[in-house]
Amino acid sequence: MIVGYPFSAVVGHDDLKLALLLNAVSPAIGGVLVRGEKGTAKSTVVRSLAALLPEVAVVAGCRFSCDPAAPDPSCPDGPHESGLSPQTRPARLVELPVGASEDRVAGSLDLERALTEGVKAFEPGLLAAAHRGVLYVDEVNLLHDHLVDLLLDAAAMGVAHVEREGVSVRHAARFLLVGTMNPEEGELRPQLLDRFGLAVEVRASRDPAERAEVVRRRLAFDADPAGYTGAYAGGERDLAQRIAAARERLPAVTLPDDALRGITAVCAAFDVEGMRADLVMARAAVALAAWEGRDEVTPGDVRTAARLALPHRRRRDPFDDPGQGLDEERLEQALSEALSPDDDSGDDGPDDGPNDGPDDDGPGGGGASGGEPADAPPGEGGGTGGRRPESPGAPYRTRLLAPEAVGRGGPAGRRGRTTGESGRAAGARTPDGRLRRLDLPATLAAAAPHQRGRGRTGSGLVLRREDLREALREGRESNLVLFCVDASGSMAARTRMRAVKGAVLSLLLDAYQRRDKVGLVTFRGEEATVALPPTSSVELASGRLARLATGGRTPLAAGLRRAERVLAAERLRDPRRRPLLVVVTDGRHTSGPDPVVTARRLAGVASVVVDCEHGPVRLGLAGRLAAALGGTAIRLEELAADHLAAVVRDVRKVA
């Protein structure tokens, strides 16, 4: 038997443990997102929660964990008779692997029964197994988009709908969703981020004594798991009993009007979107009161609920830090104003006071005091001929830049087209070699007309090799988008570089939404620099872009050579991910060899040249570069999606 680490033995992580316990008391809160650096026991704490959850009463033999007191009328294993004797079992913690298939998550046709009995039967997936339990996704930010869509639907409706392979099934899927992630590996889609009721930032302790205690306990557990767990059995039992008691007390807890007013005032003060934050805060505050053994919510409960429910909902832009905590002073001010609505004696000034302004005017920001930050990468700031970095222009929605060719089996994403094992069903085909993914309905359809001629006498099908059909799926892949940005003096005009940075920032925003990896190469003076190696964290890329200084000569060939080396190294590291090279330049070169020769070596890479040349006379140098690369060229002003839509409208009017 596998022995889990005791929940009560975990050192520190008080907010994480409280968030998990509140969801154990009231699963309606909506789950927990755990963000933190690697090696901080995120998964250990989450897995240890399952042992504390009360047992679940289920209908005997029901694969969908129906509650005997209120069975699901649409349960695929139903209808269930009333008055059945309940069967109890421990609450489940179901893990959803990042690489799971859609069939494994949602469920699919029972192949064994279809082939042996010739009947349609549904095989439940992980969503059914997690019903009335915990669904745990480690590295949730790396989950494929089509699986994220399944989770969003189930989390929103509490019901899973399965329409596939001739099977139409609906079943209940209400679960406590817990996800862990390392922000260094990329952020979470905003739609899924908002579905988590609470979010907690986890960091390793910097206190040597506490770190020593963590190591001491872990070594003791590894040496004797059963004995170590037994030593904490009393504490685990007390926690489980306290959760059960809090669940019983929960319906009796009241939410006074002043506490509700405080909740809504805090949500309005922090300008969160929608009403989900208000509901989550209310549920969390009620659960906290029940956990503490009280029958009424207090201002302290509201304050704690705000710390757990709001940080990840304050994100107004994809490049904002979702892990940034709340402004405690602003939180206290909103609560005090809500709890004392008639007190007009004080005047705290406008909401946009000195503490509420943007952060980029402070040290290291883009304000007038300026200057290069201490950690600016070499070659990005300062130096001879360098100018103070210009802040980027406002981002906008860009047109889709993607490889024209269709890929085969690249990482799931939302940019280039690909065929592989994920995506929408696009038909079936006869396999040209080893069968990779059986399309059962197409296989059965191919075999059905020949059953009499093959002498079938029983209920099973007579199949032959030529009947086999392979599922053909088409989807979107994520790509490596490598930006090669001209930062030379020819690009350094104030308004021009601001527009260029705004364009690259807009492309970064697009890359974030399409789940791409991004890299940034810049060139100016006599050399090119890898400002950011390929990464899934576009927040890092946007920060480096904002600090990018300009000036000096234009070593365009050096920039292309550096991009070539970066792409070659990344091809060895991640061969399935196709690259897209985006060169942002006016095409001029005033230093180094002719860039056309270097560009021809990159002709096999999908590429786009964003032409930044301006003025009444255009030399067309960027277009020549694009031709040498074997790619396409678009003008900077044509990059916006709105511009493309306007062109399409004009063409239709002429037609």
Short mmCIF file of C-alpha atoms in Angstrom, two decimals, residues 132-516:
data_model
loop_
_atom_site.label_atom_id
_atom_site.label_comp_id
_atom_site.label_asym_id
_atom_site.label_seq_id
_atom_site.Cartn_x
_atom_site.Cartn_y
_atom_site.Cartn_z
CA ARG A 132 -17.82 14.35 -5.97
CA GLY A 133 -14.07 14.20 -5.44
CA VAL A 134 -10.90 16.08 -6.37
CA LEU A 135 -9.56 16.51 -9.88
CA TYR A 136 -5.87 17.32 -9.66
CA VAL A 137 -3.87 18.67 -12.62
CA ASP A 138 -0.13 18.98 -12.07
CA GLU A 139 1.51 21.53 -14.40
CA VAL A 140 -1.94 22.75 -15.41
CA ASN A 141 -0.42 25.56 -17.47
CA LEU A 142 1.02 22.94 -19.85
CA LEU A 143 -2.33 21.25 -20.46
CA HIS A 144 -3.35 21.05 -24.12
CA ASP A 145 -5.97 23.57 -25.17
CA HIS A 146 -8.55 20.98 -26.22
CA LEU A 147 -8.37 19.45 -22.71
CA VAL A 148 -8.64 22.91 -21.16
CA ASP A 149 -11.86 23.39 -23.12
CA LEU A 150 -13.26 20.16 -21.66
CA LEU A 151 -12.40 21.31 -18.14
CA LEU A 152 -13.95 24.73 -18.72
CA ASP A 153 -17.22 23.20 -19.87
CA ALA A 154 -17.42 20.74 -16.98
CA ALA A 155 -16.37 23.31 -14.36
CA ALA A 156 -18.94 25.81 -15.61
CA MET A 157 -21.90 23.42 -15.97
CA GLY A 158 -21.14 20.67 -13.47
CA VAL A 159 -22.03 18.32 -16.31
CA ALA A 160 -19.93 16.55 -18.93
CA HIS A 161 -21.35 16.11 -22.43
CA VAL A 162 -19.75 13.46 -24.63
CA GLU A 163 -20.62 13.34 -28.33
CA ARG A 164 -18.20 11.05 -30.11
CA GLU A 165 -17.97 7.79 -32.07
CA GLY A 166 -21.71 7.41 -32.26
CA VAL A 167 -22.11 7.78 -28.47
CA SER A 168 -24.13 10.60 -26.89
CA VAL A 169 -23.80 10.74 -23.10
CA ARG A 170 -24.45 13.32 -20.41
CA HIS A 171 -23.36 12.79 -16.81
CA ALA A 172 -22.73 14.85 -13.69
CA ALA A 173 -19.16 16.07 -13.19
CA ARG A 174 -18.89 18.25 -10.10
CA PHE A 175 -15.44 18.15 -8.58
CA LEU A 176 -12.94 20.18 -6.62
CA LEU A 177 -10.46 21.40 -9.25
CA VAL A 178 -6.89 21.78 -7.98
CA GLY A 179 -4.04 22.76 -10.26
CA THR A 180 -0.37 23.35 -9.63
CA MET A 181 2.01 25.21 -11.91
CA ASN A 182 5.46 26.75 -12.17
CA PRO A 183 5.09 30.28 -13.66
CA GLU A 184 8.54 30.00 -15.23
CA GLU A 185 7.08 27.51 -17.72
CA GLY A 186 4.35 29.84 -18.96
CA GLU A 187 1.12 31.27 -17.66
CA LEU A 188 -2.41 29.93 -17.70
CA ARG A 189 -5.13 30.87 -20.17
CA PRO A 190 -7.28 33.65 -18.64
CA GLN A 191 -10.48 31.60 -19.15
CA LEU A 192 -9.16 28.74 -17.02
CA LEU A 193 -7.41 31.04 -14.57
CA ASP A 194 -10.74 32.62 -13.65
CA ARG A 195 -12.34 29.20 -13.06
CA PHE A 196 -10.17 28.57 -10.01
CA GLY A 197 -11.94 29.93 -6.98
CA LEU A 198 -8.81 30.65 -4.96
CA ALA A 199 -5.17 31.10 -5.90
CA VAL A 200 -2.09 30.82 -3.72
CA GLU A 201 1.52 31.75 -4.37
CA VAL A 202 3.96 29.25 -2.81
CA ARG A 203 7.60 29.99 -2.10
CA ALA A 204 10.23 28.05 -0.24
CA SER A 205 11.04 29.44 3.19
CA ARG A 206 14.19 31.55 3.51
CA ASP A 207 14.45 30.76 7.23
CA PRO A 208 17.30 28.24 7.72
CA ALA A 209 15.65 26.72 10.80
CA GLU A 210 12.37 26.11 8.96
CA ARG A 211 14.17 24.69 5.94
CA ALA A 212 16.08 22.34 8.22
CA GLU A 213 12.83 21.13 9.76
CA VAL A 214 11.39 20.44 6.28
CA VAL A 215 14.43 18.33 5.38
CA ARG A 216 14.36 16.54 8.74
CA ARG A 217 10.72 15.55 8.37
CA ARG A 218 11.10 14.45 4.77
CA LEU A 219 14.08 12.22 5.57
CA ALA A 220 12.15 10.67 8.46
CA PHE A 221 9.20 9.96 6.16
CA ASP A 222 11.41 8.40 3.49
CA ALA A 223 13.08 6.15 6.08
CA ASP A 224 9.80 4.79 7.51
CA PRO A 225 6.64 6.04 5.73
CA ALA A 226 4.20 3.93 7.74
CA GLY A 227 5.75 4.78 11.09
CA TYR A 228 6.03 8.47 10.30
CA THR A 229 2.43 8.66 9.12
CA GLY A 230 1.28 6.81 12.24
CA ALA A 231 2.89 9.46 14.41
CA TYR A 232 0.62 12.07 12.81
CA ALA A 233 -2.51 9.91 12.75
CA GLY A 234 -4.07 11.83 15.63
CA GLY A 235 -3.60 15.19 13.94
CA GLU A 236 -4.99 13.84 10.66
CA ARG A 237 -8.04 12.45 12.45
CA ASP A 238 -8.68 15.79 14.17
CA LEU A 239 -8.48 17.65 10.84
CA ALA A 240 -10.88 15.20 9.18
CA GLN A 241 -13.38 15.56 12.04
CA ARG A 242 -13.08 19.33 11.91
CA ILE A 243 -13.81 19.33 8.14
CA ALA A 244 -16.88 17.15 8.69
CA ALA A 245 -18.12 19.40 11.51
CA ALA A 246 -17.57 22.53 9.40
CA ARG A 247 -19.57 20.98 6.53
CA GLU A 248 -22.47 20.37 8.89
CA ARG A 249 -22.26 23.93 10.26
CA LEU A 250 -21.95 25.55 6.82
CA PRO A 251 -25.70 25.89 6.00
CA ALA A 252 -26.30 27.68 9.29
CA VAL A 253 -23.63 30.36 8.81
CA THR A 254 -25.08 33.78 8.00
CA LEU A 255 -23.56 36.48 5.82
CA PRO A 256 -24.55 39.88 7.30
CA ASP A 257 -25.32 42.78 5.01
CA ASP A 258 -22.27 44.74 6.14
CA ALA A 259 -19.99 41.79 5.32
CA LEU A 260 -21.63 41.40 1.90
CA ARG A 261 -21.22 45.14 1.34
CA GLY A 262 -17.53 44.78 2.21
CA ILE A 263 -17.14 41.95 -0.31
CA THR A 264 -18.70 43.87 -3.17
CA ALA A 265 -16.83 47.07 -2.25
CA VAL A 266 -13.48 45.26 -2.32
CA CYS A 267 -14.23 43.67 -5.69
CA ALA A 268 -15.25 47.04 -7.10
CA ALA A 269 -12.19 48.77 -5.63
CA PHE A 270 -9.86 46.29 -7.30
CA ASP A 271 -11.78 46.52 -10.59
CA VAL A 272 -12.21 42.78 -11.07
CA GLU A 273 -14.16 41.58 -14.10
CA GLY A 274 -17.55 39.90 -13.80
CA MET A 275 -19.33 38.71 -10.66
CA ARG A 276 -17.50 35.43 -10.07
CA ALA A 277 -15.07 37.09 -7.65
CA ASP A 278 -17.92 38.38 -5.47
CA LEU A 279 -19.51 34.94 -5.29
CA VAL A 280 -16.22 33.19 -4.56
CA MET A 281 -15.35 35.66 -1.81
CA ALA A 282 -18.78 35.21 -0.22
CA ARG A 283 -18.51 31.42 -0.28
CA ALA A 284 -14.94 31.48 1.02
CA ALA A 285 -15.84 33.84 3.86
CA VAL A 286 -18.79 31.64 4.88
CA ALA A 287 -16.61 28.53 4.74
CA LEU A 288 -13.94 30.24 6.85
CA ALA A 289 -16.51 31.13 9.50
CA ALA A 290 -17.72 27.51 9.53
CA TRP A 291 -14.12 26.27 9.75
CA GLU A 292 -13.48 28.55 12.72
CA GLY A 293 -16.66 27.34 14.45
CA ARG A 294 -18.61 30.58 14.09
CA ASP A 295 -22.16 31.14 12.88
CA GLU A 296 -21.62 34.57 11.31
CA VAL A 297 -19.10 36.03 8.88
CA THR A 298 -16.81 38.72 10.28
CA PRO A 299 -14.74 41.46 8.56
CA GLY A 300 -11.68 39.32 9.23
CA ASP A 301 -13.22 36.51 7.19
CA VAL A 302 -13.82 38.92 4.31
CA ARG A 303 -10.23 40.16 4.50
CA THR A 304 -8.81 36.61 4.37
CA ALA A 305 -11.16 35.64 1.54
CA ALA A 306 -10.02 38.66 -0.48
CA ARG A 307 -6.35 37.67 -0.13
CA LEU A 308 -7.12 34.24 -1.57
CA ALA A 309 -9.77 35.05 -4.18
CA LEU A 310 -8.63 38.29 -5.84
CA PRO A 311 -4.92 38.30 -6.77
CA HIS A 312 -5.31 36.14 -9.89
CA ARG A 313 -8.42 38.09 -10.96
CA ARG A 314 -6.75 41.51 -10.91
CA ARG A 315 -4.82 40.69 -14.07
CA ARG A 316 -5.88 43.27 -16.63
CA ASP A 317 -3.25 42.43 -19.24
CA PRO A 318 -1.53 39.12 -20.15
CA PHE A 319 1.82 40.68 -19.25
CA ASP A 320 0.75 41.58 -15.72
CA ASP A 321 2.00 39.30 -12.97
CA PRO A 322 -0.87 37.05 -11.80
CA GLY A 323 1.04 36.18 -8.65
CA GLN A 324 1.24 39.75 -7.40
CA GLY A 325 -0.47 40.08 -4.05
CA LEU A 326 -3.10 42.60 -3.04
CA ASP A 327 -2.31 46.11 -1.93
CA GLU A 328 -3.06 45.72 1.78
CA GLU A 329 -3.56 49.45 2.32
CA ARG A 330 -6.06 49.62 -0.52
CA LEU A 331 -7.85 46.53 0.82
CA GLU A 332 -8.18 48.06 4.29
CA GLN A 333 -9.45 51.34 2.84
CA ALA A 334 -12.13 49.56 0.78
CA LEU A 335 -13.27 47.54 3.81
CA SER A 336 -13.36 50.54 6.13
CA GLU A 337 -15.38 52.58 3.64
CA ALA A 338 -17.83 49.74 3.12
CA LEU A 339 -18.29 49.08 6.82
CA SER A 340 -18.69 52.81 7.60
CA PRO A 341 -20.72 54.10 4.64
CA ASP A 342 -22.06 57.18 6.41
CA ASP A 343 -18.71 58.51 7.60
CA ASP A 344 -17.90 61.38 5.22
CA SER A 345 -15.66 63.33 7.61
CA GLY A 346 -12.44 62.15 6.04
CA ASP A 347 -11.21 62.78 2.55
CA ASP A 348 -8.66 60.31 1.35
CA GLY A 349 -8.34 62.00 -2.03
CA PRO A 350 -8.95 60.54 -5.44
CA ASP A 351 -8.54 56.83 -6.09
CA ASP A 352 -5.58 57.46 -8.38
CA GLY A 353 -3.36 58.80 -5.61
CA PRO A 354 0.38 58.28 -5.41
CA ASN A 355 0.07 54.71 -4.17
CA ASP A 356 -2.23 53.66 -7.02
CA GLY A 357 -0.25 54.90 -10.01
CA PRO A 358 1.56 52.71 -12.49
CA ASP A 359 4.74 51.04 -11.34
CA ASP A 360 6.82 51.96 -14.38
CA ASP A 361 7.65 55.45 -13.10
CA GLY A 362 9.63 54.07 -10.20
CA PRO A 363 13.22 52.81 -10.13
CA GLY A 364 13.99 50.80 -13.22
CA GLY A 365 10.79 51.93 -14.94
CA GLY A 366 10.22 54.01 -18.01
CA GLY A 367 9.80 57.38 -16.28
CA ALA A 368 11.81 60.53 -16.78
CA SER A 369 14.49 59.44 -14.30
CA GLY A 370 15.15 56.61 -16.80
CA GLY A 371 18.41 54.73 -17.00
CA GLU A 372 19.16 51.10 -17.63
CA PRO A 373 18.08 48.58 -15.02
CA ALA A 374 20.86 46.76 -13.24
CA ASP A 375 19.90 43.41 -14.72
CA ALA A 376 19.58 44.52 -18.36
CA PRO A 377 21.11 41.90 -20.66
CA PRO A 378 24.44 42.80 -22.25
CA GLY A 379 24.08 44.83 -25.40
CA GLU A 380 20.53 46.00 -24.65
CA GLY A 381 21.24 49.26 -22.96
CA GLY A 382 23.94 51.79 -22.31
CA GLY A 383 27.11 51.55 -24.35
CA THR A 384 28.40 53.84 -27.03
CA GLY A 385 25.70 55.17 -29.26
CA GLY A 386 22.86 53.69 -27.16
CA ARG A 387 19.78 55.76 -26.40
CA ARG A 388 17.49 55.58 -23.39
CA PRO A 389 14.85 52.86 -23.98
CA GLU A 390 11.54 54.00 -25.39
CA SER A 391 8.38 52.52 -23.88
CA PRO A 392 6.31 50.46 -26.35
CA GLY A 393 3.16 51.82 -27.91
CA ALA A 394 -0.23 50.41 -26.93
CA PRO A 395 -0.69 46.79 -28.08
CA TYR A 396 -3.39 45.83 -30.56
CA ARG A 397 -4.85 42.71 -32.14
CA THR A 398 -2.61 41.50 -34.95
CA ARG A 399 -3.31 39.43 -38.02
CA LEU A 400 -2.37 35.77 -37.79
CA LEU A 401 1.21 35.04 -38.80
CA ALA A 402 1.71 31.30 -39.23
CA PRO A 403 3.67 28.75 -41.28
CA GLU A 404 1.88 28.06 -44.56
CA ALA A 405 2.71 24.33 -44.63
CA VAL A 406 0.71 21.86 -42.52
CA GLY A 407 2.75 20.29 -39.73
CA ARG A 408 2.62 16.74 -38.43
CA GLY A 409 2.10 16.20 -34.73
CA GLY A 410 3.51 19.40 -33.25
CA PRO A 411 2.73 20.51 -29.67
CA ALA A 412 -0.91 21.53 -29.25
CA GLY A 413 -1.53 25.24 -29.58
CA ARG A 414 -3.43 27.79 -31.63
CA ARG A 415 -1.17 28.92 -34.47
CA GLY A 416 0.01 26.63 -37.31
CA ARG A 417 -2.17 23.90 -38.80
CA THR A 418 -1.15 20.33 -38.03
CA THR A 419 -2.30 16.74 -38.27
CA GLY A 420 -1.73 14.36 -35.41
CA GLU A 421 -3.34 12.64 -32.45
CA SER A 422 -5.18 15.68 -31.12
CA GLY A 423 -7.62 18.15 -32.59
CA ARG A 424 -10.97 17.83 -34.31
CA ALA A 425 -11.90 14.70 -36.22
CA ALA A 426 -11.33 15.28 -39.94
CA GLY A 427 -12.19 11.85 -41.30
CA ALA A 428 -10.46 8.52 -41.60
CA ARG A 429 -7.94 6.92 -43.89
CA THR A 430 -6.33 3.57 -44.59
CA PRO A 431 -3.03 3.46 -42.66
CA ASP A 432 0.05 3.64 -44.84
CA GLY A 433 2.15 1.71 -42.33
CA ARG A 434 1.81 0.99 -38.62
CA LEU A 435 -1.65 1.80 -37.27
CA ARG A 436 -1.26 4.77 -34.92
CA ARG A 437 -4.81 5.67 -33.90
CA LEU A 438 -7.75 3.39 -34.66
CA ASP A 439 -10.94 5.01 -35.94
CA LEU A 440 -13.38 2.41 -34.68
CA PRO A 441 -16.61 3.65 -36.32
CA ALA A 442 -14.90 3.88 -39.72
CA THR A 443 -13.35 0.42 -39.21
CA LEU A 444 -16.72 -1.09 -38.33
CA ALA A 445 -18.35 0.64 -41.29
CA ALA A 446 -15.69 -0.76 -43.62
CA ALA A 447 -16.14 -4.29 -42.27
CA ALA A 448 -19.95 -4.35 -42.00
CA PRO A 449 -20.80 -4.96 -45.70
CA HIS A 450 -18.61 -8.07 -45.81
CA GLN A 451 -19.89 -9.97 -42.78
CA ARG A 452 -22.16 -12.37 -44.69
CA GLY A 453 -19.48 -13.12 -47.28
CA ARG A 454 -17.00 -13.86 -44.49
CA GLY A 455 -19.35 -16.37 -42.92
CA ARG A 456 -20.15 -14.53 -39.71
CA THR A 457 -22.43 -16.62 -37.46
CA GLY A 458 -22.05 -15.11 -33.95
CA SER A 459 -22.45 -11.63 -32.52
CA GLY A 460 -18.82 -10.62 -32.98
CA LEU A 461 -17.52 -8.94 -36.11
CA VAL A 462 -15.15 -10.62 -38.56
CA LEU A 463 -12.37 -8.10 -39.13
CA ARG A 464 -9.50 -8.18 -41.58
CA ARG A 465 -6.44 -6.04 -42.00
CA GLU A 466 -7.88 -4.13 -44.94
CA ASP A 467 -10.84 -3.01 -42.77
CA LEU A 468 -8.68 -1.00 -40.41
CA ARG A 469 -9.04 2.76 -40.61
CA GLU A 470 -6.87 5.36 -38.97
CA ALA A 471 -8.34 8.46 -37.37
CA LEU A 472 -7.36 11.67 -39.14
CA ARG A 473 -7.37 14.69 -36.88
CA GLU A 474 -6.58 18.28 -37.68
CA GLY A 475 -5.78 20.90 -35.14
CA ARG A 476 -3.54 23.80 -34.33
CA GLU A 477 -0.02 23.61 -33.01
CA SER A 478 2.10 25.96 -30.98
CA ASN A 479 5.23 27.24 -32.63
CA LEU A 480 8.52 28.79 -31.69
CA VAL A 481 8.19 32.45 -32.66
CA LEU A 482 11.66 33.95 -32.82
CA PHE A 483 11.73 37.73 -33.11
CA CYS A 484 14.78 39.29 -34.75
CA VAL A 485 14.48 43.01 -34.04
CA ASP A 486 16.52 45.82 -35.57
CA ALA A 487 17.57 48.17 -32.76
CA SER A 488 20.04 50.24 -34.78
CA GLY A 489 20.16 53.97 -35.28
CA SER A 490 18.05 53.80 -38.44
CA MET A 491 15.17 52.61 -36.24
CA ALA A 492 15.79 55.06 -33.42
CA ALA A 493 13.45 57.92 -34.33
CA ARG A 494 11.34 58.46 -31.22
CA THR A 495 7.85 57.85 -32.58
CA ARG A 496 9.06 55.17 -34.96
CA MET A 497 10.72 52.94 -32.34
CA ARG A 498 7.72 53.35 -30.08
CA ALA A 499 5.52 52.03 -32.91
CA VAL A 500 7.94 49.16 -33.60
CA LYS A 501 7.99 48.13 -29.96
CA GLY A 502 4.20 48.35 -29.85
CA ALA A 503 4.03 46.05 -32.86
CA VAL A 504 6.38 43.48 -31.31
CA LEU A 505 4.50 43.72 -28.02
CA SER A 506 1.26 43.03 -29.93
CA LEU A 507 2.85 39.99 -31.55
CA LEU A 508 3.99 38.80 -28.12
CA LEU A 509 0.43 39.16 -26.87
CA ASP A 510 -0.71 37.07 -29.82
CA ALA A 511 1.98 34.47 -29.03
CA TYR A 512 0.77 34.30 -25.42
CA GLN A 513 -2.79 33.65 -26.51
CA ARG A 514 -1.67 30.97 -28.98
CA ARG A 515 0.53 29.12 -26.43
CA ASP A 516 3.78 29.65 -28.35
#
